[in-house]
mmCIF file of C-alpha atoms in Angstrom:
data_model
loop_
_atom_site.group_PDB
_atom_site.id
_atom_site.type_symbol
_atom_site.label_atom_id
_atom_site.label_comp_id
_atom_site.label_asym_id
_atom_site.label_seq_id
_atom_site.Cartn_x
_atom_site.Cartn_y
_atom_site.Cartn_z
ATOM 1 C CA MET Z 734 14.958 -6.081 4.423
ATOM 2 C CA ARG Z 735 11.702 -7.917 3.833
ATOM 3 C CA SER Z 736 8.531 -7.049 1.966
ATOM 4 C CA ILE Z 737 4.961 -7.641 3.061
ATOM 5 C CA LEU Z 738 1.631 -7.248 1.269
ATOM 6 C CA ILE Z 739 -1.658 -6.147 2.785
ATOM 7 C CA SER Z 740 -4.402 -7.271 0.411
ATOM 8 C CA ASP Z 741 -8.172 -7.237 0.468
ATOM 9 C CA ASN Z 742 -8.527 -10.243 -1.842
ATOM 10 C CA ASN Z 743 -7.173 -13.781 -1.893
ATOM 11 C CA ASP Z 744 -6.047 -13.772 -5.533
ATOM 12 C CA THR Z 745 -3.484 -11.002 -5.047
ATOM 13 C CA LEU Z 746 -2.441 -12.500 -1.724
ATOM 14 C CA VAL Z 747 -1.784 -15.941 -3.224
ATOM 15 C CA GLY Z 748 0.071 -14.473 -6.200
ATOM 16 C CA MET Z 749 2.429 -12.513 -3.965
ATOM 17 C CA ARG Z 750 2.985 -15.483 -1.686
ATOM 18 C CA LEU Z 751 3.936 -17.554 -4.727
ATOM 19 C CA ALA Z 752 6.515 -14.852 -5.495
ATOM 20 C CA GLY Z 753 7.930 -15.253 -1.980
ATOM 21 C CA ILE Z 754 6.380 -12.151 -0.402
ATOM 22 C CA GLU Z 755 4.711 -12.443 2.978
ATOM 23 C CA ALA Z 756 1.057 -11.379 2.823
ATOM 24 C CA VAL Z 757 -1.828 -10.504 5.131
ATOM 25 C CA LEU Z 758 -5.520 -10.522 4.235
ATOM 26 C CA ALA Z 759 -7.404 -7.486 5.589
ATOM 27 C CA LYS Z 760 -10.806 -6.407 4.313
ATOM 28 C CA THR Z 761 -12.230 -3.964 6.848
ATOM 29 C CA PRO Z 762 -10.630 -0.658 7.879
ATOM 30 C CA GLU Z 763 -10.052 -2.090 11.368
ATOM 31 C CA GLU Z 764 -8.266 -5.175 10.008
ATOM 32 C CA ILE Z 765 -6.176 -2.970 7.717
ATOM 33 C CA SER Z 766 -5.206 -0.716 10.619
ATOM 34 C CA ARG Z 767 -4.164 -3.729 12.722
ATOM 35 C CA ALA Z 768 -2.100 -5.084 9.824
ATOM 36 C CA ILE Z 769 -0.374 -1.719 9.375
ATOM 37 C CA ASP Z 770 0.400 -1.567 13.107
ATOM 38 C CA TYR Z 771 1.892 -5.075 12.874
ATOM 39 C CA VAL Z 772 4.160 -4.002 10.001
ATOM 40 C CA LEU Z 773 5.281 -0.844 11.811
ATOM 41 C CA GLN Z 774 6.287 -2.874 14.877
ATOM 42 C CA LYS Z 775 8.602 -5.055 12.790
ATOM 43 C CA PRO Z 776 11.705 -3.117 11.651
ATOM 44 C CA GLU Z 777 12.706 -5.926 9.272
ATOM 45 C CA PHE Z 778 9.886 -4.915 6.900
ATOM 46 C CA GLY Z 779 11.343 -2.340 4.529
ATOM 47 C CA ILE Z 780 8.599 -2.398 1.909
ATOM 48 C CA LEU Z 781 4.868 -2.363 2.587
ATOM 49 C CA ILE Z 782 2.898 -3.323 -0.504
ATOM 50 C CA VAL Z 783 -0.828 -2.560 -0.487
ATOM 51 C CA THR Z 784 -3.528 -3.037 -3.079
ATOM 52 C CA GLU Z 785 -5.234 0.093 -4.367
ATOM 53 C CA THR Z 786 -8.423 -0.819 -2.511
ATOM 54 C CA VAL Z 787 -6.542 -1.147 0.780
ATOM 55 C CA PHE Z 788 -4.847 2.194 0.118
ATOM 56 C CA GLU Z 789 -8.237 3.852 -0.443
ATOM 57 C CA LYS Z 790 -9.549 2.456 2.856
ATOM 58 C CA ALA Z 791 -6.480 3.558 4.862
ATOM 59 C CA ARG Z 792 -5.318 6.554 2.826
ATOM 60 C CA GLU Z 793 -4.719 8.886 5.768
ATOM 61 C CA GLU Z 794 -2.693 6.393 7.792
ATOM 62 C CA LEU Z 795 -0.613 5.270 4.816
ATOM 63 C CA MET Z 796 0.076 8.842 3.678
ATOM 64 C CA GLU Z 797 1.371 9.656 7.165
ATOM 65 C CA ILE Z 798 3.785 6.739 6.863
ATOM 66 C CA ARG Z 799 4.914 7.977 3.441
ATOM 67 C CA MET Z 800 5.417 11.530 4.658
ATOM 68 C CA TYR Z 801 6.910 11.117 8.127
ATOM 69 C CA ARG Z 802 8.663 7.742 8.296
ATOM 70 C CA ARG Z 803 11.788 6.581 6.548
ATOM 71 C CA SER Z 804 10.663 2.986 6.604
ATOM 72 C CA PRO Z 805 8.728 1.100 5.377
ATOM 73 C CA LEU Z 806 8.357 2.284 1.823
ATOM 74 C CA VAL Z 807 4.635 2.154 0.934
ATOM 75 C CA VAL Z 808 3.910 0.859 -2.568
ATOM 76 C CA GLU Z 809 0.462 0.569 -4.154
ATOM 77 C CA VAL Z 810 -0.225 -2.201 -6.644
ATOM 78 C CA PRO Z 811 -3.316 -2.955 -8.711
ATOM 79 C CA ASP Z 812 -5.306 -5.956 -7.607
ATOM 80 C CA ARG Z 813 -6.912 -8.660 -9.725
ATOM 81 C CA HIS Z 814 -9.397 -6.152 -11.172
ATOM 82 C CA GLY Z 815 -6.657 -4.013 -12.713
ATOM 83 C CA GLN Z 816 -5.548 -0.452 -12.152
ATOM 84 C CA ARG Z 817 -8.155 1.957 -10.776
ATOM 85 C CA ARG Z 818 -6.191 5.155 -11.324
ATOM 86 C CA PRO Z 819 -5.879 6.988 -14.630
ATOM 87 C CA ASP Z 820 -2.919 6.127 -16.878
ATOM 88 C CA ASN Z 821 -1.252 9.506 -16.293
ATOM 89 C CA TYR Z 822 -1.404 9.192 -12.481
ATOM 90 C CA ILE Z 823 2.360 9.576 -11.967
ATOM 91 C CA THR Z 824 2.519 12.725 -14.104
ATOM 92 C CA GLN Z 825 -0.402 14.248 -12.216
ATOM 93 C CA TYR Z 826 1.198 13.333 -8.883
ATOM 94 C CA ILE Z 827 4.457 15.057 -9.840
ATOM 95 C CA ASN Z 828 2.597 18.132 -11.100
ATOM 96 C CA GLU Z 829 0.655 18.434 -7.834
ATOM 97 C CA SER Z 830 3.608 17.672 -5.553
ATOM 98 C CA VAL Z 831 6.366 19.675 -7.153
ATOM 99 C CA GLY Z 832 4.464 22.145 -9.269
ATOM 100 C CA ILE Z 833 6.372 21.229 -12.405
ATOM 101 C CA LYS Z 834 4.408 20.615 -15.554
ATOM 102 C CA LEU Z 835 5.729 17.606 -17.478
#
């Protein structure tokens, strides 16, 4: 199983490539959609890593992958500007998804 990153900036892309992760640069929604289609056509990719900015631009498509496909696992990572979400994002996500207050 391989991992691949879709990034909107070169700094994150280079950093992941230095760590041995294949990476694609995509800045526009059309480029992001093409990159996602490429990943979905390759069954060897088990993990799709996207920057938060890419996730915001392709939220609907990536959420469909998360909800209805077993593979690839979609993981969001902060980019060079740092995390955009609040610190308690995971707790809020669990509360909204499951209805359990933590």
